[in-house]
mmCIF file of N, CA and C in Angstrom:
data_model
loop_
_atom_site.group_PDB
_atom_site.id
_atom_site.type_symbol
_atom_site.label_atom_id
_atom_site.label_comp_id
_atom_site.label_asym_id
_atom_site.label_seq_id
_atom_site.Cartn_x
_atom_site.Cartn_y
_atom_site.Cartn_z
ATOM 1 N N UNK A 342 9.663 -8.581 -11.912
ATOM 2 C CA UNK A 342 9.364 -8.829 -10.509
ATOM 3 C C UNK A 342 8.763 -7.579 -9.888
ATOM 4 N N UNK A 343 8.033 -7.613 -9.248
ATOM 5 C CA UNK A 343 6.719 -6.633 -8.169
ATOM 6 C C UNK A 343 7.030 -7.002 -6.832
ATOM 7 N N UNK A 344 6.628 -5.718 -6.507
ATOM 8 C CA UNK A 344 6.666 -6.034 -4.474
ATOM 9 C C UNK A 344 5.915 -4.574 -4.289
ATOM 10 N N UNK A 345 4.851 -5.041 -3.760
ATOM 11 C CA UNK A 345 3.752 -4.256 -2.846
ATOM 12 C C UNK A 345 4.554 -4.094 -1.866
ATOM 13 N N UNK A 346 4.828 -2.554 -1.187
ATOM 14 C CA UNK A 346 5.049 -2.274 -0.013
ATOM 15 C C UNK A 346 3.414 -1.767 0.957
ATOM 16 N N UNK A 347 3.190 -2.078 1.572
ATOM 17 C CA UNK A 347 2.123 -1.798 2.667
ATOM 18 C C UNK A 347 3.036 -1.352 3.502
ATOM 19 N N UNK A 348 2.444 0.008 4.048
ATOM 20 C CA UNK A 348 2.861 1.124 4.944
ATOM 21 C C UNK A 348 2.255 0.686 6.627
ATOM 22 N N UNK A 349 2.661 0.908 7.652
ATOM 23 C CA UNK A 349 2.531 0.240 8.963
ATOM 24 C C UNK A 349 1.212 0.878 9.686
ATOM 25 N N UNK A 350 0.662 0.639 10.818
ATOM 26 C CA UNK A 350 -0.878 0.856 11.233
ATOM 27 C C UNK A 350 -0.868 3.079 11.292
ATOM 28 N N UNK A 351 0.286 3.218 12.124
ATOM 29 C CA UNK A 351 -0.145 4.717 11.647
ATOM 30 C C UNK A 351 0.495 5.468 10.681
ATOM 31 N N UNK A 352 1.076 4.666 9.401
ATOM 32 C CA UNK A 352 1.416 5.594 8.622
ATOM 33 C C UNK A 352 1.351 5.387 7.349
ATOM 34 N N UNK A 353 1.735 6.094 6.400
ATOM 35 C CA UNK A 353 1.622 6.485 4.960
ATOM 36 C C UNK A 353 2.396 5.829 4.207
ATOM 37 N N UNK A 354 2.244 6.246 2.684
ATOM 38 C CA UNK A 354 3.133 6.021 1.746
ATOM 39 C C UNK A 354 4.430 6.540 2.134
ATOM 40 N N UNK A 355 4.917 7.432 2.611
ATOM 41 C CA UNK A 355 6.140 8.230 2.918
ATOM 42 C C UNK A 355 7.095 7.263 3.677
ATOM 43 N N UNK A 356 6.547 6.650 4.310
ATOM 44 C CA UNK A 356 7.686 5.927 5.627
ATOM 45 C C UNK A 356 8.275 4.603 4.383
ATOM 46 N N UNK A 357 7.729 4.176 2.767
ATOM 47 C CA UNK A 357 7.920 3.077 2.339
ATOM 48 C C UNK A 357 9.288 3.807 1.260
ATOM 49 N N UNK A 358 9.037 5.547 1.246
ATOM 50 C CA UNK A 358 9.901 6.387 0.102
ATOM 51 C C UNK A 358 11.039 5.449 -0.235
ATOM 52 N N UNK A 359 11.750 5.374 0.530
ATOM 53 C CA UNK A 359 13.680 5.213 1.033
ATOM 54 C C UNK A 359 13.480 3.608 0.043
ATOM 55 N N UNK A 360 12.824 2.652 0.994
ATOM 56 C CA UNK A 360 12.783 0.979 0.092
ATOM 57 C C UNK A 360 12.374 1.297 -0.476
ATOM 58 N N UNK A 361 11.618 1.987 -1.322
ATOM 59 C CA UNK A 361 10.613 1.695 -2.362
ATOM 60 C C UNK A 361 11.735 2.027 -3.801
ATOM 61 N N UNK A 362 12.379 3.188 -3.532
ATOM 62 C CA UNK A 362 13.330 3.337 -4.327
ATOM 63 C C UNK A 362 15.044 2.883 -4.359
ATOM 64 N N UNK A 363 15.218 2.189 -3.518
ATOM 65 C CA UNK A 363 16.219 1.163 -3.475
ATOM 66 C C UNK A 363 15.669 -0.007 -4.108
ATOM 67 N N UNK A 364 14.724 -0.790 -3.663
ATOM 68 C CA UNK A 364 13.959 -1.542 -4.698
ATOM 69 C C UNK A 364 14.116 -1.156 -6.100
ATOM 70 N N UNK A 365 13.376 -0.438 -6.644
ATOM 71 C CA UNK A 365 13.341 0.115 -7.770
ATOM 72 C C UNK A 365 15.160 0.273 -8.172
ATOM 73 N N UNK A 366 15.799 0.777 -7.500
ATOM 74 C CA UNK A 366 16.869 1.155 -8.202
ATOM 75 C C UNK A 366 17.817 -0.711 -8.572
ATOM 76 N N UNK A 367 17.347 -1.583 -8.209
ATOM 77 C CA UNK A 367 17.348 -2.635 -8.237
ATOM 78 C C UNK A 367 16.456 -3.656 -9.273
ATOM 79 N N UNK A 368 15.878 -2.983 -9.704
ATOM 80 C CA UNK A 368 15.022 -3.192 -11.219
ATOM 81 C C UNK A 368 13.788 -4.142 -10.389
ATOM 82 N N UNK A 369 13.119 -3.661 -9.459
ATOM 83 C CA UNK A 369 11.628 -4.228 -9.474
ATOM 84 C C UNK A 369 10.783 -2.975 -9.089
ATOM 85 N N UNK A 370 9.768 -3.618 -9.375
ATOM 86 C CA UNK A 370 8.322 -2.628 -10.061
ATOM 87 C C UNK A 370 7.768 -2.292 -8.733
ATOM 88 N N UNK A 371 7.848 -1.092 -8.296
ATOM 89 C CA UNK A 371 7.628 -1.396 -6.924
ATOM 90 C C UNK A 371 5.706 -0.174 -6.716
ATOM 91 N N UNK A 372 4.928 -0.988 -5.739
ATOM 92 C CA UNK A 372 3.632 0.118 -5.815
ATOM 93 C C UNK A 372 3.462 -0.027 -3.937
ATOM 94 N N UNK A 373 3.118 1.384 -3.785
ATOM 95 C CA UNK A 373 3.347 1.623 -2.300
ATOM 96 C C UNK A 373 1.851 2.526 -2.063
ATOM 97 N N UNK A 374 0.892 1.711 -2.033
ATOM 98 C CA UNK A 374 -0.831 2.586 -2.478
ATOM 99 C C UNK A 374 -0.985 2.798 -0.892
ATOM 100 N N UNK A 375 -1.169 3.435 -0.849
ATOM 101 C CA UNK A 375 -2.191 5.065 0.513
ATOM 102 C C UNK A 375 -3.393 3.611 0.637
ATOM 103 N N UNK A 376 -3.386 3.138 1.815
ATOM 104 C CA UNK A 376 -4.273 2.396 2.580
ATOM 105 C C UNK A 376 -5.664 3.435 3.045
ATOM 106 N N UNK A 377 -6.994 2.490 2.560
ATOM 107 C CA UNK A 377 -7.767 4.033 3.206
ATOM 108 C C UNK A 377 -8.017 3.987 4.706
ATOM 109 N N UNK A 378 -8.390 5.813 4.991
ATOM 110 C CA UNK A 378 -8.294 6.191 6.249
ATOM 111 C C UNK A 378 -6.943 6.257 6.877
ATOM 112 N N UNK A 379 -5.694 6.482 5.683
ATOM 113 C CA UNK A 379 -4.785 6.738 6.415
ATOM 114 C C UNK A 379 -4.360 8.260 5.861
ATOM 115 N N UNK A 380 -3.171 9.029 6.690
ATOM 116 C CA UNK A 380 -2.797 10.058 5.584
ATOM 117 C C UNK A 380 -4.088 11.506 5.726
ATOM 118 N N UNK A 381 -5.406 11.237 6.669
ATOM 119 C CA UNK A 381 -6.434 11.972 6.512
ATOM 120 C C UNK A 381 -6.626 12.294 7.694
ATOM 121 N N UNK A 382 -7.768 11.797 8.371
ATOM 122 C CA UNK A 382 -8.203 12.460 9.506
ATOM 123 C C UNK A 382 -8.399 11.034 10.536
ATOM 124 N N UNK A 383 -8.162 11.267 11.797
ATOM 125 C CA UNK A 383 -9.066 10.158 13.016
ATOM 126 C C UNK A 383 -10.309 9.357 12.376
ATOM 127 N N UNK A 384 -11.017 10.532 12.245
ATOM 128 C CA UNK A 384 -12.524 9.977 11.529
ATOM 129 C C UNK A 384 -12.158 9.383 11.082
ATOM 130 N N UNK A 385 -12.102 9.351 9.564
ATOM 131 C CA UNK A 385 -11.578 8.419 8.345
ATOM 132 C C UNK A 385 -11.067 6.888 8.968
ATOM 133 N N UNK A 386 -10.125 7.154 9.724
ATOM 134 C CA UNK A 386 -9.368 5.905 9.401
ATOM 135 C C UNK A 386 -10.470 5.269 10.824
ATOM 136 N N UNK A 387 -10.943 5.763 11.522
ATOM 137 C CA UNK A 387 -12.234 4.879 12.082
ATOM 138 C C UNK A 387 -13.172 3.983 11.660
ATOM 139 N N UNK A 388 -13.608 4.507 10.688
ATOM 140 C CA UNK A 388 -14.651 4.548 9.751
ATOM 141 C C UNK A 388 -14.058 2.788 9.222
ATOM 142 N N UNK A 389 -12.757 2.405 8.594
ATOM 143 C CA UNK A 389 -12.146 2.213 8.099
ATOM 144 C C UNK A 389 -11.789 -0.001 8.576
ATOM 145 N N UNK A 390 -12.474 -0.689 7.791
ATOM 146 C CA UNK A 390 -12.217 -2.224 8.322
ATOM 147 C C UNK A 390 -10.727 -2.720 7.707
ATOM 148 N N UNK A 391 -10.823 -3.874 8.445
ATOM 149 C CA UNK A 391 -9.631 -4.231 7.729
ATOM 150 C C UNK A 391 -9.834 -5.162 6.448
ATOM 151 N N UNK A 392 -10.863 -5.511 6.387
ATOM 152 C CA UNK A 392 -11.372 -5.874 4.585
ATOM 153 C C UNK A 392 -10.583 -4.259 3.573
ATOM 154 N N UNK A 393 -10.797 -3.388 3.846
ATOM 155 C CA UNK A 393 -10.867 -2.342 3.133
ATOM 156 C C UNK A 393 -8.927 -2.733 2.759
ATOM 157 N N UNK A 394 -8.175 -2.801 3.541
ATOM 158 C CA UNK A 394 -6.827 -2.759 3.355
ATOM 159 C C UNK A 394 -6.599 -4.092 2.491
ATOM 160 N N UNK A 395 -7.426 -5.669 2.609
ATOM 161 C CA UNK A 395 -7.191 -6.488 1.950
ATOM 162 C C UNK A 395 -8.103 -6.338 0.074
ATOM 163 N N UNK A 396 -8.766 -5.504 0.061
ATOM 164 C CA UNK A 396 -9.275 -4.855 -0.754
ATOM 165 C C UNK A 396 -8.441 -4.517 -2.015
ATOM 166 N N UNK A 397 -7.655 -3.554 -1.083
ATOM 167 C CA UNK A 397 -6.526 -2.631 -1.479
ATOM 168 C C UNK A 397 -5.311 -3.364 -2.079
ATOM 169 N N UNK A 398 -4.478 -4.212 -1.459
ATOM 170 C CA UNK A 398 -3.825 -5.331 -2.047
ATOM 171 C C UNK A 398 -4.106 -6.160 -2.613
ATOM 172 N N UNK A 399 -5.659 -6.806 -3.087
ATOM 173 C CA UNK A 399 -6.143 -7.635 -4.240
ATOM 174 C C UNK A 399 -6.234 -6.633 -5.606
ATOM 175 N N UNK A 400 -6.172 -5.829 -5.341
ATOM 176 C CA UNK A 400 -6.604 -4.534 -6.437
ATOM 177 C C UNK A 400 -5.484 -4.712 -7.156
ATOM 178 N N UNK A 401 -4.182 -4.277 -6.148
ATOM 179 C CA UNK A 401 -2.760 -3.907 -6.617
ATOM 180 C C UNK A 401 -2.293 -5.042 -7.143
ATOM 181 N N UNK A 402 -2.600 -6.491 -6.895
ATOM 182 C CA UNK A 402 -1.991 -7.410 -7.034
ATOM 183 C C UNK A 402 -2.571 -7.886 -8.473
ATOM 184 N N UNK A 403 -4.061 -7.461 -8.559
ATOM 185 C CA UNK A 403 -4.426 -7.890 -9.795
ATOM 186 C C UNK A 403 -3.642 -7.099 -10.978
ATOM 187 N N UNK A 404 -4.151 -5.525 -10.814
ATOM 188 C CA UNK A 404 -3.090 -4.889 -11.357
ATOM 189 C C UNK A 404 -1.789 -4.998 -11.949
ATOM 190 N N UNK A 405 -0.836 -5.656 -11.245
ATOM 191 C CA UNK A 405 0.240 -6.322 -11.731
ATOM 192 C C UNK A 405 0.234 -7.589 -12.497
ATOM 193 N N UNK A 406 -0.470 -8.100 -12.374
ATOM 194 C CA UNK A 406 -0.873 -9.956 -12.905
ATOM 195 C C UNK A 406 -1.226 -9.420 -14.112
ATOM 196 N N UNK A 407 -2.158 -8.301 -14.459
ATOM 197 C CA UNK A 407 -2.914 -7.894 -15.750
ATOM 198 C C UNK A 407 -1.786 -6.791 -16.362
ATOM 199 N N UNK A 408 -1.170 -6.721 -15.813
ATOM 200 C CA UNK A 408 -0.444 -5.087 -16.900
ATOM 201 C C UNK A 408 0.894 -6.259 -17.229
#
């Protein structure tokens, strides 16, 4: 079993640390991927659609389906 954590509009991988490893310590596979334009600068995450974040979770999701 897998569970994508997605991190909230202003923040990072860091805020998912705490569940991500309670999860895990619970035996699922857990992936908590850096959304882009976050974690960087204003610019960046301007720049930044929200295709790009659904992007990001088809990636991860395939990822898991294939490994």
């Amino acid at each position: 079993n897998a569970i994508i954590l997605i991190h909230g509009f202003t923040g990072s991988t860091q805020e998912m640390e705490r569940l991500g490893l309670f999860l895990a310590q619970k035996n699922f596979t857990v992936i908590a991927p850096l959304l882009k334009g976050h974690n960087t600068t204003f610019d960046d995450f301007t720049k930044t659609k929200s295709e790009d974040y659904f992007k990001v979770r088809d990636r991860v999701s395939q990822n898991l389906f294939y490994h």
